[in-house]
Amino acid sequence: MSSTAVADFGLIGLAVMGQNLILNINDHGFKVCAYNRTVSKVDDFLANEAKGTQVIGAHSIEDFVAKLKRPRKIMMLVKAGDAVDKFIETLLPHLEEGDIIIDGGNSHYPDTQRRYEYLTSKKILFVGCGVSGGEEGARYGPSLMPGGNPEAWPHLKPIFQAIAARAPDGAACCDWVGEGGAGHFVYHIFRDGVGFTDDEQGDIFAQWNKGVLDSFLIEISTDILRFKDTDGQPLLEKIRDAAGQ
Ligand code: 2AM
């Protein structure tokens, strides 16, 4: 191992979610190296939000990769879509067998499945990780839902379970979800698989909200599913299935 490989974790993408996750990981005793497409944001981050922490930065992909201990653990929090594929291609020539790439953006699950298969063929361990809890969650304890290549999990588990939110019984709000592109399934299964109407789904979510699944997201989902447009039809079906992140 090169003497410059000092960081336990690398993170690409210095928008608020990325910055907050880095600070959270740093708080738990892991050394993080930060990188961003617009490199000046690395210096801004180190001089401001990350001042006085153990966080280090890189000014090029080569520098970034060289600073990471093996197997490298690289998380991307960049705009969903082309930016993720672009960074994967930029990273690939510099990585070695068994290195880990985690996509923490809200990628559409078929994209995650495609990247998982592609990177498996390159002997790189790919993980798509749901990150829930917003900016506060990222900073002080998100719910993390990692899925993808199971060989990556033993390497990620100590870090991810340390930084995740905790249930009242102390359990980390993070566990391995499954292989491939796990995520974004429930609505799809209910509607296209079982054939429930939006109102029927709303009733199910309302039931869930009375039990152990009681949460803000379940509550608002109930309202969203039942919401009618001015013509009396469910509004949800009319909303285009597209989001930048
Ligand atoms: P930037 O700071 O260089 O714009 C959220 O927008 C994050 O995704 C930012 O870190 C941003 O980098 C990054 N991002 C957005 N579009 C990108 C692209 N096409 N290629 C690389 N990074 C991108």
Short mmCIF file of C-alpha atoms in Angstrom, two decimals, residues 56-243:
data_model
loop_
_atom_site.label_atom_id
_atom_site.label_comp_id
_atom_site.label_asym_id
_atom_site.label_seq_id
_atom_site.Cartn_x
_atom_site.Cartn_y
_atom_site.Cartn_z
CA ILE A 56 -8.72 15.68 3.68
CA GLY A 57 -9.31 16.64 0.06
CA ALA A 58 -8.12 15.75 -3.43
CA HIS A 59 -7.67 17.94 -6.49
CA SER A 60 -7.81 15.22 -9.13
CA ILE A 61 -9.24 11.73 -9.48
CA GLU A 62 -5.68 10.30 -9.46
CA ASP A 63 -4.91 12.11 -6.21
CA PHE A 64 -8.27 11.03 -4.74
CA VAL A 65 -7.81 7.34 -5.56
CA ALA A 66 -4.19 7.35 -4.32
CA LYS A 67 -5.30 8.67 -0.92
CA LEU A 68 -7.73 5.79 -0.26
CA LYS A 69 -6.84 2.62 1.65
CA ARG A 70 -7.69 -0.64 -0.10
CA PRO A 71 -10.20 -1.99 -0.75
CA ARG A 72 -11.17 1.55 -1.71
CA LYS A 73 -14.61 2.64 -0.54
CA ILE A 74 -15.87 5.46 -2.77
CA MET A 75 -19.31 6.95 -2.31
CA MET A 76 -20.86 9.24 -4.93
CA LEU A 77 -23.47 11.83 -4.03
CA VAL A 78 -23.83 13.49 -7.41
CA LYS A 79 -26.80 14.30 -9.58
CA ALA A 80 -28.68 11.13 -10.57
CA GLY A 81 -28.25 10.10 -14.21
CA ASP A 82 -25.30 10.82 -16.49
CA ALA A 83 -23.10 12.29 -13.77
CA VAL A 84 -23.03 8.90 -12.02
CA ASP A 85 -22.05 7.03 -15.20
CA LYS A 86 -19.47 9.67 -16.03
CA PHE A 87 -17.77 9.37 -12.65
CA ILE A 88 -17.81 5.58 -12.85
CA GLU A 89 -15.95 5.77 -16.20
CA THR A 90 -13.50 8.33 -14.82
CA LEU A 91 -12.78 6.19 -11.77
CA LEU A 92 -12.52 2.79 -13.46
CA PRO A 93 -8.99 3.04 -14.97
CA HIS A 94 -7.63 3.95 -11.52
CA LEU A 95 -9.35 1.24 -9.47
CA GLU A 96 -8.29 -2.31 -8.64
CA GLU A 97 -10.17 -5.58 -8.22
CA GLY A 98 -12.35 -5.58 -5.11
CA ASP A 99 -12.62 -1.81 -4.78
CA ILE A 100 -16.11 -0.56 -3.86
CA ILE A 101 -18.24 2.13 -5.49
CA ILE A 102 -21.39 3.24 -3.65
CA ASP A 103 -24.02 5.41 -5.34
CA GLY A 104 -25.81 7.38 -2.62
CA GLY A 105 -27.87 9.53 -5.00
CA ASN A 106 -31.51 8.74 -5.65
CA SER A 107 -30.83 6.70 -8.77
CA HIS A 108 -33.68 4.92 -10.50
CA TYR A 109 -33.30 1.23 -9.61
CA PRO A 110 -32.93 -0.10 -13.21
CA ASP A 111 -29.89 2.20 -13.54
CA THR A 112 -28.48 0.70 -10.35
CA GLN A 113 -29.08 -2.80 -11.70
CA ARG A 114 -27.33 -1.93 -14.97
CA ARG A 115 -24.30 -0.42 -13.16
CA TYR A 116 -24.15 -3.38 -10.80
CA GLU A 117 -23.91 -5.82 -13.73
CA TYR A 118 -21.41 -3.66 -15.61
CA LEU A 119 -19.12 -3.18 -12.62
CA THR A 120 -19.37 -6.83 -11.58
CA SER A 121 -17.88 -7.65 -15.02
CA LYS A 122 -15.02 -5.27 -14.16
CA LYS A 123 -14.51 -6.92 -10.74
CA ILE A 124 -15.58 -3.76 -8.93
CA LEU A 125 -18.13 -4.12 -6.09
CA PHE A 126 -21.07 -1.81 -6.75
CA VAL A 127 -23.59 -0.76 -4.11
CA GLY A 128 -26.68 1.41 -4.56
CA CYS A 129 -27.53 2.97 -1.21
CA GLY A 130 -30.74 4.73 -0.26
CA VAL A 131 -30.02 7.64 2.06
CA SER A 132 -33.07 8.84 3.98
CA GLY A 133 -33.49 11.59 6.52
CA GLY A 134 -32.57 14.68 4.52
CA GLU A 135 -29.75 17.05 5.40
CA GLU A 136 -30.19 16.60 9.17
CA GLY A 137 -30.20 12.85 8.77
CA ALA A 138 -27.04 12.89 6.69
CA ARG A 139 -25.29 15.00 9.34
CA TYR A 140 -26.44 13.25 12.51
CA GLY A 141 -27.85 9.85 11.52
CA PRO A 142 -29.53 8.82 8.28
CA SER A 143 -31.40 5.63 7.54
CA LEU A 144 -29.14 3.81 5.07
CA MET A 145 -30.40 1.11 2.70
CA PRO A 146 -27.45 -0.45 0.89
CA GLY A 147 -27.92 -3.12 -1.76
CA GLY A 148 -25.77 -4.53 -4.52
CA ASN A 149 -22.69 -6.74 -4.37
CA PRO A 150 -22.81 -8.56 -0.99
CA GLU A 151 -18.99 -8.86 -0.90
CA ALA A 152 -18.90 -5.11 -0.23
CA TRP A 153 -21.04 -5.27 2.91
CA PRO A 154 -18.43 -6.53 5.45
CA HIS A 155 -16.20 -3.60 4.47
CA LEU A 156 -18.98 -1.01 4.69
CA LYS A 157 -20.86 -2.31 7.72
CA PRO A 158 -18.61 -0.80 10.45
CA ILE A 159 -18.80 2.65 8.88
CA PHE A 160 -22.45 2.63 7.78
CA GLN A 161 -23.82 1.22 11.04
CA ALA A 162 -21.72 3.71 13.05
CA ILE A 163 -23.09 6.76 11.22
CA ALA A 164 -26.72 5.63 10.83
CA ALA A 165 -29.62 6.72 13.01
CA ARG A 166 -30.45 4.48 15.98
CA ALA A 167 -33.76 2.92 16.91
CA PRO A 168 -34.89 3.29 20.56
CA ASP A 169 -33.45 -0.17 21.29
CA GLY A 170 -30.05 0.94 19.97
CA ALA A 171 -30.19 -0.92 16.66
CA ALA A 172 -28.62 0.89 13.71
CA CYS A 173 -31.08 2.06 11.03
CA CYS A 174 -28.97 0.39 8.39
CA ASP A 175 -28.75 -3.15 7.13
CA TRP A 176 -28.03 -4.96 3.92
CA VAL A 177 -31.12 -4.82 1.69
CA GLY A 178 -30.26 -7.30 -1.04
CA GLU A 179 -28.49 -7.82 -4.34
CA GLY A 180 -28.78 -5.78 -7.52
CA GLY A 181 -30.89 -2.64 -7.64
CA ALA A 182 -33.05 -3.00 -4.53
CA GLY A 183 -35.32 0.01 -3.89
CA HIS A 184 -38.29 2.07 -5.12
CA PHE A 185 -40.41 -1.05 -5.39
CA VAL A 186 -43.45 -0.79 -3.12
CA TYR A 187 -45.52 1.61 -5.21
CA HIS A 188 -44.67 -0.28 -8.39
CA ILE A 189 -45.62 -3.65 -6.91
CA PHE A 190 -48.86 -2.37 -5.42
CA ARG A 191 -50.06 -0.66 -8.57
CA ASP A 192 -48.74 -2.80 -11.41
CA GLY A 193 -48.40 -6.12 -9.61
CA VAL A 194 -51.41 -6.33 -7.31
CA GLY A 195 -53.54 -3.80 -9.19
CA PHE A 196 -54.62 -1.68 -6.22
CA THR A 197 -56.14 1.72 -7.01
CA ASP A 198 -54.61 4.81 -5.44
CA ASP A 199 -57.46 4.95 -2.90
CA GLU A 200 -56.87 1.32 -1.90
CA GLN A 201 -53.16 2.03 -1.51
CA GLY A 202 -54.04 5.09 0.59
CA ASP A 203 -56.10 2.88 2.90
CA ILE A 204 -53.18 0.46 3.28
CA PHE A 205 -50.77 3.26 4.11
CA ALA A 206 -53.30 4.62 6.63
CA GLN A 207 -53.35 1.18 8.31
CA TRP A 208 -49.55 1.08 8.35
CA ASN A 209 -49.49 4.51 9.97
CA LYS A 210 -51.40 3.10 12.97
CA GLY A 211 -48.79 0.42 13.64
CA VAL A 212 -45.03 0.07 14.00
CA LEU A 213 -44.48 1.73 10.60
CA ASP A 214 -46.01 4.98 11.90
CA SER A 215 -43.89 7.76 10.33
CA PHE A 216 -44.02 11.11 8.56
CA LEU A 217 -43.42 9.55 5.15
CA ILE A 218 -46.15 6.94 5.61
CA GLU A 219 -48.53 9.66 6.80
CA ILE A 220 -47.94 11.97 3.83
CA SER A 221 -48.06 9.01 1.41
CA THR A 222 -51.60 8.29 2.63
CA ASP A 223 -52.65 11.85 1.85
CA ILE A 224 -50.85 11.92 -1.50
CA LEU A 225 -52.42 8.64 -2.67
CA ARG A 226 -55.93 9.84 -1.77
CA PHE A 227 -55.53 13.32 -3.26
CA LYS A 228 -57.90 14.10 -6.16
CA ASP A 229 -57.33 16.48 -9.05
CA THR A 230 -60.08 19.01 -9.93
CA ASP A 231 -61.66 16.40 -12.25
CA GLY A 232 -62.04 13.96 -9.36
CA GLN A 233 -59.35 11.59 -10.64
CA PRO A 234 -56.33 10.66 -8.48
CA LEU A 235 -53.67 13.33 -9.00
CA LEU A 236 -50.69 11.05 -8.44
CA GLU A 237 -51.09 9.23 -11.78
CA LYS A 238 -50.80 12.54 -13.61
CA ILE A 239 -47.47 13.54 -12.11
CA ARG A 240 -44.56 12.83 -14.40
CA ASP A 241 -42.13 10.24 -12.97
CA ALA A 242 -39.03 12.40 -13.18
CA ALA A 243 -36.70 13.93 -10.60
#
